[in-house]
CSV table of C-alpha atoms in Angstrom, one decimal:
chain,number,residue,atom,x,y,z
A,544,MET,CA,69.5,157.4,132.5
A,545,THR,CA,68.3,156.6,129.0
A,546,LYS,CA,65.6,154.0,128.7
A,547,SER,CA,64.8,151.7,125.8
A,548,ASN,CA,62.0,152.8,123.4
A,549,LEU,CA,60.4,151.3,120.3
A,550,THR,CA,63.4,151.8,118.1
A,551,ARG,CA,66.1,150.8,120.6
A,552,ARG,CA,65.5,147.8,122.8
A,553,GLY,CA,67.0,144.6,124.0
A,554,VAL,CA,69.9,146.1,125.9
A,555,LEU,CA,69.9,146.2,129.7
A,556,LYS,CA,71.2,149.6,131.0
A,557,SER,CA,73.6,150.2,133.8
A,558,GLY,CA,73.1,152.6,136.7
A,559,ALA,CA,70.9,152.6,139.8
A,560,VAL,CA,67.4,153.9,140.5
A,561,ALA,CA,66.7,155.3,144.0
A,562,GLY,CA,64.2,153.4,146.0
A,563,ALA,CA,64.6,150.2,144.1
A,564,GLY,CA,65.5,148.2,147.2
A,565,VAL,CA,63.4,145.5,148.9
A,566,ALA,CA,61.2,146.3,151.9
A,567,LEU,CA,58.9,144.3,154.1
A,568,PRO,CA,55.4,144.1,152.8
A,569,THR,CA,52.9,146.8,153.8
A,570,ILE,CA,49.3,147.3,152.9
A,571,PHE,CA,48.5,150.2,150.5
A,572,THR,CA,45.5,152.4,151.1
A,573,ALA,CA,44.2,155.3,149.0
A,574,SER,CA,45.4,157.8,151.6
A,575,SER,CA,48.9,156.4,152.0
A,576,ALA,CA,51.7,158.7,151.3
A,577,ALA,CA,54.3,156.0,151.3
A,578,ALA,CA,56.7,155.7,148.4
A,579,TYR,CA,56.7,152.5,146.3
A,580,THR,CA,59.3,150.9,144.1
A,581,ASN,CA,60.2,152.9,141.0
A,582,GLU,CA,57.5,155.5,141.4
A,583,PRO,CA,57.6,157.4,138.1
A,584,THR,CA,58.6,161.0,138.6
A,585,GLY,CA,59.1,162.3,135.0
A,586,GLY,CA,57.0,162.2,131.9
A,587,SER,CA,57.5,158.5,131.2
A,588,VAL,CA,57.0,155.1,132.8
A,589,THR,CA,59.1,152.0,132.1
A,590,LEU,CA,57.8,148.4,131.7
A,591,GLY,CA,60.1,145.4,131.7
A,592,PHE,CA,59.6,142.7,129.1
A,593,ASN,CA,61.4,139.5,130.2
A,594,VAL,CA,61.2,136.8,127.5
A,595,PRO,CA,63.3,133.8,126.2
A,596,GLN,CA,65.4,135.3,123.4
A,597,THR,CA,67.6,132.2,123.4
A,598,GLY,CA,67.0,128.6,124.5
A,599,PRO,CA,64.2,126.0,123.6
A,600,TYR,CA,61.4,128.5,123.9
A,601,ALA,CA,63.0,131.3,122.0
A,602,GLU,CA,60.5,131.3,119.1
A,603,GLU,CA,57.7,132.0,121.7
A,604,GLY,CA,59.8,134.7,123.2
A,605,LEU,CA,60.3,136.5,119.9
A,606,ASP,CA,56.5,136.6,119.3
A,607,GLU,CA,56.0,137.8,122.8
A,608,LEU,CA,58.3,140.7,122.1
A,609,ARG,CA,56.4,141.6,119.0
A,610,ALA,CA,53.2,141.7,120.9
A,611,GLN,CA,54.7,143.7,123.8
A,612,GLU,CA,56.0,146.3,121.3
A,613,LEU,CA,52.6,146.5,119.7
A,614,ALA,CA,50.9,147.0,123.1
A,615,VAL,CA,53.2,149.9,123.9
A,616,GLU,CA,52.5,151.5,120.5
A,617,HIS,CA,48.8,151.2,121.2
A,618,LEU,CA,49.0,152.6,124.7
A,619,ASN,CA,51.0,155.5,123.4
A,620,GLY,CA,48.4,156.3,120.8
A,621,MET,CA,50.2,154.9,117.8
A,622,GLY,CA,48.6,152.5,115.3
A,623,ASP,CA,44.9,151.5,115.2
A,624,GLY,CA,44.6,150.8,118.9
A,625,GLY,CA,44.0,147.1,118.5
A,626,MET,CA,42.1,145.6,121.4
A,627,MET,CA,41.9,148.9,123.2
A,628,ASN,CA,38.9,149.5,120.9
A,629,THR,CA,37.1,146.2,121.9
A,630,PHE,CA,38.1,146.0,125.6
A,631,SER,CA,35.0,146.4,127.8
A,632,SER,CA,36.9,148.8,130.1
A,633,LYS,CA,37.2,152.2,128.6
A,634,ALA,CA,39.9,153.6,130.9
A,635,LEU,CA,42.7,153.6,128.4
A,636,LYS,CA,42.9,156.7,126.2
A,637,GLY,CA,45.9,156.2,124.1
A,638,ASN,CA,47.9,158.8,126.0
A,639,GLY,CA,50.3,156.4,127.8
A,640,ILE,CA,49.5,155.3,131.3
A,641,LEU,CA,48.2,158.0,133.7
A,642,GLY,CA,49.4,160.5,131.1
A,643,LYS,CA,53.0,159.2,131.1
A,644,LYS,CA,54.6,157.9,127.9
A,645,VAL,CA,55.2,154.2,128.0
A,646,GLU,CA,58.8,153.0,127.4
A,647,PHE,CA,60.3,149.5,127.9
A,648,VAL,CA,63.4,147.5,128.4
A,649,THR,CA,63.9,143.8,127.7
A,650,GLY,CA,65.8,140.9,129.1
A,651,ASP,CA,66.6,137.4,128.0
A,652,THR,CA,65.3,134.7,130.4
A,653,GLN,CA,67.2,132.0,128.4
A,654,THR,CA,64.4,129.7,129.6
A,655,LYS,CA,66.5,129.5,132.9
A,656,SER,CA,65.2,130.6,136.2
A,657,ASP,CA,68.4,132.1,137.5
A,658,ALA,CA,69.0,134.0,134.2
A,659,ALA,CA,65.4,135.2,134.3
A,660,ARG,CA,65.6,136.5,137.9
A,661,ALA,CA,68.9,138.2,137.1
A,662,SER,CA,67.4,140.0,134.1
A,663,ALA,CA,64.3,141.0,135.9
A,664,LYS,CA,66.3,142.3,138.9
A,665,SER,CA,68.4,144.4,136.5
A,666,MET,CA,65.3,145.9,134.9
A,667,ILE,CA,63.8,146.7,138.2
A,668,GLU,CA,67.0,148.0,140.0
A,669,LYS,CA,68.8,149.7,137.1
A,670,ASP,CA,66.1,150.6,134.6
A,671,GLY,CA,63.3,151.5,137.0
A,672,ALA,CA,60.7,149.1,135.6
A,673,VAL,CA,57.4,149.2,137.5
A,674,MET,CA,56.0,146.0,136.0
A,675,ILE,CA,57.6,142.8,134.6
A,676,ASN,CA,55.7,140.9,131.9
A,677,GLY,CA,56.6,137.9,129.8
A,678,GLY,CA,58.2,134.5,130.0
A,679,SER,CA,57.6,131.1,128.3
A,680,SER,CA,58.4,128.7,131.1
A,681,SER,CA,56.6,128.1,134.3
A,682,GLY,CA,59.9,127.6,136.1
A,683,VAL,CA,60.9,131.1,135.0
A,684,ALA,CA,57.5,132.6,135.8
A,685,ILE,CA,57.5,131.2,139.4
A,686,ALA,CA,61.1,132.5,139.9
A,687,VAL,CA,60.4,135.9,138.6
A,688,GLN,CA,57.1,136.2,140.3
A,689,GLY,CA,58.9,135.5,143.6
A,690,LEU,CA,61.4,138.2,142.8
A,691,CYS,CA,58.7,140.8,141.9
A,692,GLN,CA,57.0,140.0,145.2
A,693,GLU,CA,60.2,140.7,147.1
A,694,ALA,CA,61.0,143.8,145.1
A,695,GLY,CA,57.6,145.4,145.3
A,696,VAL,CA,56.6,145.5,141.6
A,697,ILE,CA,53.7,143.8,139.7
A,698,PHE,CA,54.4,140.7,137.7
A,699,MET,CA,52.0,140.1,134.8
A,700,ALA,CA,52.9,136.6,133.8
A,701,GLY,CA,53.3,135.6,130.2
A,702,LEU,CA,53.1,132.0,129.0
A,703,THR,CA,53.1,129.9,132.2
A,704,HIS,CA,50.9,126.8,132.3
A,705,SER,CA,51.9,125.1,135.6
A,706,ASN,CA,49.2,124.8,138.2
A,707,ASP,CA,51.8,126.0,140.7
A,708,THR,CA,52.0,129.5,139.3
A,709,THR,CA,48.6,130.4,140.8
A,710,GLY,CA,48.7,127.4,143.2
A,711,LYS,CA,51.3,126.7,145.8
A,712,ASP,CA,53.6,129.4,144.4
A,713,LYS,CA,51.0,132.1,144.0
A,714,LYS,CA,52.0,135.6,145.1
A,715,ALA,CA,50.0,138.8,145.8
A,716,ASN,CA,52.1,140.8,143.3
A,717,GLY,CA,51.7,138.2,140.6
A,718,PHE,CA,48.8,137.8,138.1
A,719,ARG,CA,48.2,135.2,135.4
A,720,HIS,CA,46.0,135.6,132.3
A,721,PHE,CA,47.1,132.3,130.7
A,722,PHE,CA,45.2,129.0,131.5
A,723,ASN,CA,46.8,126.1,133.3
A,724,GLY,CA,47.3,122.3,133.3
A,725,TYR,CA,44.1,121.5,135.2
A,726,MET,CA,42.1,123.5,132.6
A,727,SER,CA,43.8,121.6,129.7
A,728,GLY,CA,42.9,118.3,131.3
A,729,ALA,CA,39.3,119.4,132.0
A,730,ALA,CA,38.9,120.6,128.4
A,731,LEU,CA,40.7,117.7,126.7
A,732,ALA,CA,39.5,114.6,128.5
A,733,PRO,CA,35.9,114.6,127.1
A,734,VAL,CA,37.1,115.2,123.6
A,735,LEU,CA,39.8,112.5,123.8
A,736,ALA,CA,37.3,110.0,125.2
A,737,ASN,CA,34.9,110.8,122.3
A,738,GLU,CA,37.6,110.6,119.6
A,739,TYR,CA,39.6,107.7,120.8
A,740,GLY,CA,37.3,105.8,123.3
A,741,LYS,CA,37.4,105.3,127.0
A,742,ASP,CA,39.5,102.1,127.0
A,743,ARG,CA,43.0,103.5,126.3
A,744,ARG,CA,46.4,102.9,127.8
A,745,ALA,CA,48.6,106.1,127.9
A,746,TYR,CA,52.4,106.5,128.1
A,747,HIS,CA,53.6,109.9,129.1
A,748,LEU,CA,56.8,111.7,128.3
A,749,THR,CA,57.1,114.7,130.6
A,750,ALA,CA,59.4,117.8,130.8
A,751,ASP,CA,61.2,117.6,134.1
A,752,TYR,CA,60.2,120.8,135.7
A,753,THR,CA,57.1,122.4,137.4
A,754,TRP,CA,55.1,122.8,134.2
A,755,GLY,CA,55.6,119.2,133.0
A,756,TRP,CA,54.9,117.7,136.5
A,757,THR,CA,51.6,119.5,137.0
A,758,GLN,CA,50.5,119.1,133.3
A,759,GLN,CA,51.1,115.4,133.5
A,760,GLU,CA,49.3,115.1,136.8
A,761,SER,CA,46.3,117.1,135.4
A,762,ILE,CA,45.9,115.2,132.1
A,763,ALA,CA,46.4,111.8,133.7
A,764,ALA,CA,43.8,112.5,136.4
A,765,ALA,CA,41.3,113.8,133.8
A,766,THR,CA,41.8,110.9,131.4
A,767,GLU,CA,41.8,108.3,134.1
A,768,ALA,CA,38.5,109.6,135.3
A,769,MET,CA,37.2,108.9,131.8
A,770,GLY,CA,38.5,105.3,132.0
A,771,TRP,CA,42.0,105.6,130.6
A,772,GLU,CA,45.0,103.8,132.2
A,773,THR,CA,48.3,105.5,132.7
A,774,VAL,CA,51.0,102.9,131.8
A,775,ASN,CA,54.1,105.0,132.6
A,776,ASN,CA,55.4,108.5,133.0
A,777,VAL,CA,59.0,109.2,132.1
A,778,LEU,CA,60.7,112.5,132.9
A,779,THR,CA,62.8,114.2,130.2
A,780,PRO,CA,65.3,117.0,130.7
A,781,LEU,CA,64.4,120.5,129.4
A,782,ALA,CA,67.7,120.7,127.5
A,783,ALA,CA,67.0,117.5,125.5
A,784,THR,CA,67.0,117.8,121.7
A,785,ASP,CA,66.8,114.1,120.7
A,786,PHE,CA,64.1,112.0,122.3
A,787,SER,CA,64.8,108.8,120.3
A,788,SER,CA,65.9,106.9,123.4
A,789,TYR,CA,62.7,107.9,125.2
A,790,ILE,CA,60.5,106.8,122.3
A,791,THR,CA,61.9,103.3,121.9
A,792,PRO,CA,60.4,101.9,125.2
A,793,VAL,CA,57.0,103.1,124.2
A,794,LEU,CA,56.9,100.4,121.5
A,795,ASN,CA,57.1,97.6,124.1
A,796,SER,CA,55.0,99.2,126.8
A,797,GLY,CA,51.5,98.0,125.7
A,798,ALA,CA,50.4,101.7,125.4
A,799,ASP,CA,48.2,102.8,122.6
A,800,VAL,CA,48.5,106.5,123.2
A,801,LEU,CA,51.6,108.7,123.7
A,802,VAL,CA,51.1,111.9,125.7
A,803,LEU,CA,53.8,114.5,125.0
A,804,ASN,CA,53.9,116.8,128.0
A,805,HIS,CA,56.5,118.9,126.1
A,806,TYR,CA,56.5,122.4,124.8
A,807,GLY,CA,58.3,124.6,122.3
A,808,GLY,CA,61.3,123.0,120.6
A,809,ASN,CA,61.0,120.0,122.9
A,810,MET,CA,57.6,119.2,121.6
A,811,VAL,CA,58.7,119.7,118.0
A,812,ASN,CA,61.6,117.3,118.5
A,813,SER,CA,59.8,114.6,120.5
A,814,LEU,CA,56.8,114.6,118.1
A,815,THR,CA,59.2,114.3,115.1
A,816,ASN,CA,61.0,111.4,116.7
A,817,ALA,CA,57.7,109.7,117.5
A,818,ILE,CA,56.6,110.0,113.9
A,819,GLN,CA,60.0,108.8,112.7
A,820,PHE,CA,59.6,105.7,114.8
A,821,GLY,CA,56.2,105.1,113.0
A,822,LEU,CA,54.1,105.2,116.1
A,823,ARG,CA,51.0,106.7,114.4
A,824,ASP,CA,51.1,103.9,111.8
A,825,LYS,CA,50.9,101.1,114.4
A,826,MET,CA,47.9,99.2,115.7
A,827,VAL,CA,48.2,98.4,119.4
A,828,ASN,CA,45.5,96.6,121.5
A,829,GLY,CA,43.4,96.5,118.4
A,830,LYS,CA,43.4,100.3,118.2
A,831,GLN,CA,45.1,102.9,116.0
A,832,PHE,CA,48.0,104.4,118.0
A,833,GLU,CA,47.5,108.0,118.8
A,834,ILE,CA,49.6,111.0,120.0
A,835,VAL,CA,48.3,113.8,122.3
A,836,VAL,CA,50.0,117.2,122.9
A,837,PRO,CA,48.2,118.7,125.9
A,838,LEU,CA,49.6,122.2,125.3
A,839,TYR,CA,49.7,123.5,121.8
A,840,SER,CA,51.0,126.7,120.2
A,841,GLU,CA,50.9,127.9,116.5
A,842,LEU,CA,54.7,128.2,116.5
A,843,MET,CA,55.1,124.6,117.7
A,844,ALA,CA,52.7,123.4,115.1
A,845,ALA,CA,54.5,125.3,112.3
A,846,GLY,CA,57.8,123.8,113.5
A,847,ALA,CA,56.5,120.3,113.5
A,848,GLY,CA,55.0,120.7,110.1
A,849,GLU,CA,52.8,117.8,108.8
A,850,ASN,CA,53.6,115.7,111.9
A,851,VAL,CA,50.9,117.6,113.8
A,852,GLN,CA,48.1,116.6,111.4
A,853,GLY,CA,45.3,115.0,113.4
A,854,VAL,CA,47.1,115.5,116.8
A,855,ILE,CA,44.8,116.9,119.5
A,856,GLY,CA,45.8,119.4,122.1
A,857,SER,CA,44.6,122.5,124.0
A,858,MET,CA,45.3,126.3,123.7
A,859,ASN,CA,44.6,129.4,125.6
A,860,TRP,CA,43.6,131.4,122.5
A,861,ASN,CA,43.9,131.2,118.8
A,862,TRP,CA,44.0,133.8,116.0
A,863,GLN,CA,41.1,132.1,114.2
A,864,LEU,CA,38.5,132.9,116.9
A,865,PRO,CA,35.6,135.0,115.4
A,866,ASP,CA,35.2,137.6,118.3
A,867,GLU,CA,35.7,141.3,117.6
A,868,GLY,CA,38.7,141.5,120.0
A,869,THR,CA,40.5,138.7,118.3
A,870,LYS,CA,39.9,140.2,114.9
A,871,ALA,CA,41.2,143.6,116.0
A,872,PHE,CA,44.4,142.2,117.5
A,873,VAL,CA,45.1,139.9,114.5
A,874,LYS,CA,44.6,142.8,112.2
A,875,SER,CA,47.0,145.1,114.1
A,876,PHE,CA,49.6,142.3,114.6
A,877,GLY,CA,49.4,141.1,111.0
A,878,GLU,CA,49.8,144.6,109.5
A,879,LYS,CA,52.9,145.3,111.6
A,880,PHE,CA,54.6,141.9,111.4
A,881,GLY,CA,53.1,140.1,108.4
A,882,ARG,CA,51.9,137.1,110.2
A,883,PRO,CA,49.1,136.1,112.7
A,884,PRO,CA,50.0,136.2,116.4
A,885,SER,CA,50.6,133.2,118.6
A,886,GLY,CA,48.9,132.5,121.8
A,887,SER,CA,51.9,133.5,123.8
A,888,ALA,CA,51.9,136.8,121.9
A,889,HIS,CA,48.2,137.3,122.7
A,890,THR,CA,48.6,136.7,126.4
A,891,CYS,CA,51.6,139.1,126.7
A,892,TYR,CA,49.7,141.8,124.8
A,893,VAL,CA,46.6,141.4,126.9
A,894,GLN,CA,48.5,141.4,130.2
A,895,THR,CA,50.2,144.7,129.2
A,896,LEU,CA,46.8,146.3,128.5
A,897,LEU,CA,45.3,144.8,131.7
A,898,TYR,CA,48.1,146.3,133.7
A,899,ALA,CA,47.8,149.7,132.1
A,900,ASP,CA,44.0,149.6,132.5
A,901,ALA,CA,44.4,148.7,136.2
A,902,CYS,CA,46.7,151.7,136.8
A,903,GLU,CA,44.2,154.0,135.1
A,904,ARG,CA,41.3,152.6,137.2
A,905,ALA,CA,43.3,152.8,140.4
A,906,GLY,CA,44.8,156.2,139.6
A,907,THR,CA,48.2,155.0,140.6
A,908,PHE,CA,51.3,152.9,139.7
A,909,ASN,CA,51.5,151.8,143.3
A,910,PRO,CA,51.5,148.0,142.9
A,911,CYS,CA,49.0,147.5,145.7
A,912,GLY,CA,46.6,149.9,144.1
A,913,VAL,CA,47.0,148.1,140.8
A,914,ALA,CA,46.6,144.7,142.5
A,915,GLU,CA,43.3,145.8,144.1
A,916,ALA,CA,42.1,147.0,140.7
A,917,LEU,CA,42.8,143.6,139.1
A,918,GLU,CA,41.4,141.4,141.9
A,919,GLY,CA,37.9,140.3,141.0
A,920,PHE,CA,38.0,142.3,137.8
A,921,GLU,CA,35.6,141.0,135.1
A,922,PHE,CA,36.1,142.0,131.5
A,923,ASP,CA,35.4,141.1,127.9
A,924,GLY,CA,36.6,142.1,124.4
A,925,LEU,CA,40.2,140.6,124.7
A,926,GLY,CA,39.4,137.2,123.2
A,927,ASN,CA,38.0,134.1,124.9
A,928,GLY,CA,34.8,135.9,125.9
A,929,PRO,CA,33.9,137.1,129.4
A,930,THR,CA,36.8,136.7,131.8
A,931,LEU,CA,37.4,136.9,135.5
A,932,TYR,CA,40.6,137.7,137.3
A,933,ARG,CA,39.8,135.7,140.5
A,934,ALA,CA,40.8,137.6,143.7
A,935,GLU,CA,41.7,134.4,145.7
A,936,ASP,CA,44.6,133.3,143.5
A,937,HIS,CA,45.0,135.9,140.7
A,938,GLN,CA,44.1,133.3,138.0
A,939,CYS,CA,42.0,134.3,134.9
A,940,PHE,CA,39.0,132.1,134.1
A,941,LYS,CA,37.7,132.0,130.6
A,942,ASP,CA,36.9,129.6,127.7
A,943,VAL,CA,39.6,127.1,126.7
A,944,LEU,CA,40.2,125.8,123.2
A,945,VAL,CA,40.7,122.2,122.1
A,946,MET,CA,42.7,122.1,118.8
A,947,LYS,CA,43.7,119.6,116.2
A,948,GLY,CA,46.5,119.6,113.7
A,949,LYS,CA,44.9,120.5,110.3
A,950,GLU,CA,44.9,117.7,107.8
A,951,ASN,CA,45.1,120.0,104.7
A,952,PRO,CA,46.6,123.3,105.7
A,953,THR,CA,46.4,126.0,103.1
A,954,ASN,CA,49.5,128.0,104.2
A,955,GLN,CA,52.3,127.9,106.9
A,956,TYR,CA,50.0,129.6,109.5
A,957,ASP,CA,47.0,127.4,108.8
A,958,THR,CA,48.3,124.5,110.8
A,959,LEU,CA,45.6,124.1,113.6
A,960,GLU,CA,41.9,124.0,113.6
A,961,ILE,CA,39.5,124.6,116.5
A,962,VAL,CA,37.7,121.4,117.6
A,963,GLU,CA,35.8,122.8,120.5
A,964,VAL,CA,35.5,126.0,122.5
A,965,THR,CA,35.2,124.6,126.1
A,966,PRO,CA,33.0,126.8,128.2
A,967,ARG,CA,34.6,128.5,131.2
A,968,ALA,CA,32.3,126.6,133.6
A,969,GLN,CA,33.8,123.3,132.6
A,970,VAL,CA,37.4,124.3,133.5
A,971,GLU,CA,36.7,126.2,136.7
A,972,TYR,CA,37.8,124.8,140.1
A,973,ALA,CA,37.7,125.9,143.8
A,974,PRO,CA,40.7,127.9,145.1
A,975,ASP,CA,41.5,125.1,147.5
A,976,HIS,CA,41.4,122.3,144.9
A,977,PRO,CA,44.1,119.7,145.9
A,978,MET,CA,46.1,120.4,142.7
A,979,PHE,CA,46.5,124.0,143.8
A,980,ALA,CA,46.8,123.5,147.5
A,981,GLY,CA,49.6,124.9,149.6
A,982,GLY,CA,51.3,128.3,149.5
A,983,ASP,CA,49.8,131.6,150.5
A,984,LEU,CA,48.9,134.6,148.4
A,985,GLY,CA,50.1,136.8,151.2
A,986,GLN,CA,49.9,140.6,151.1
A,987,CYS,CA,50.9,142.9,148.3
A,988,ASN,CA,54.3,144.4,148.7
A,989,PRO,CA,54.7,148.0,147.4
A,990,GLY,CA,58.4,147.9,148.0
A,991,ALA,CA,60.6,150.9,149.0
């Protein structure tokens, strides 16, 4: 069976791979001779990149694909090596993974959980993928993470911000580098209180799925602890494109802040509608009306144009960070694609390197050996400073960025500025925090 490579990708192949079935979980040990799902037997190993190529988060998905392609090039010894040169771990040598050339296949999640599971299942069962990476929706991430747990492969989550991904829906085969809603709230609340005062009344519009629910809960709890009042929370469908009917009630609510718990195209459209209704020009309760976007991305900011100017939000990472790892990645990405990378691109690139590095350190592709190598792993050099992959829930802990839409951008990529780098200690929480309660990490499943 022919697998995709750097010049031929985006098509899911047909055919079956022996040993790709689902088995009951077992515990891997170094001396185990048991087979595992899609154990590579030839000179190459296949990774599955599952991203939204259509749907409301398609722009994020395209940038993820760019970064994933770049990561494969670097792992195979092509290009300048990017973050492999700044990564604190020196296990990667640019000769593939464990001496095997890295190839990849891709799928389109469509920003739909069922479609995402189907494409991931195809990549595992038909293409022999040993790892799935990507996604720009927490609903998708949770669905695919569950599938990977059942199938016995590692899931290196892409852009997923719901608390539930490493909370009630956490899985032993799943790992998240991206931050979450709780961290956004913890980073944003002090800045919002400082900028806008502690006597504020907030109206929330919230994407009606797991990310929106936990993001709203997180930002509301954090701002209420600072003195804000939550006036209302209205759920909006992910498929919505016109938010005018949701903006109108805000005008008569007595709120003086609109919190848009939206992402991707949803955020671009809802923010545009809010600006069209003149919300930011109004005085309410003796205060200038403000808009907050808890989760930002460069691609969203570019799509919203001048409407983001002065709007505060949070990010996992930004291409303007001054650390050596960020500079190395931005250089590589920019030379290949002619633009700076987004935060979603960064996390997918980093997750691919972290997976490969764990394989090298474990000396195996067995998912349970890889999981053991990732649990409790501390590293640096991949942006955001010193980072921990916590063993208890497979969540990365690192610094979080508070951003603001730039008032006088100099070009189409110069849309956001860093307001504050929130230290890791400020966004950390206990594994049994109520917002992350329920569920069970369980045991790693090596599959067939």
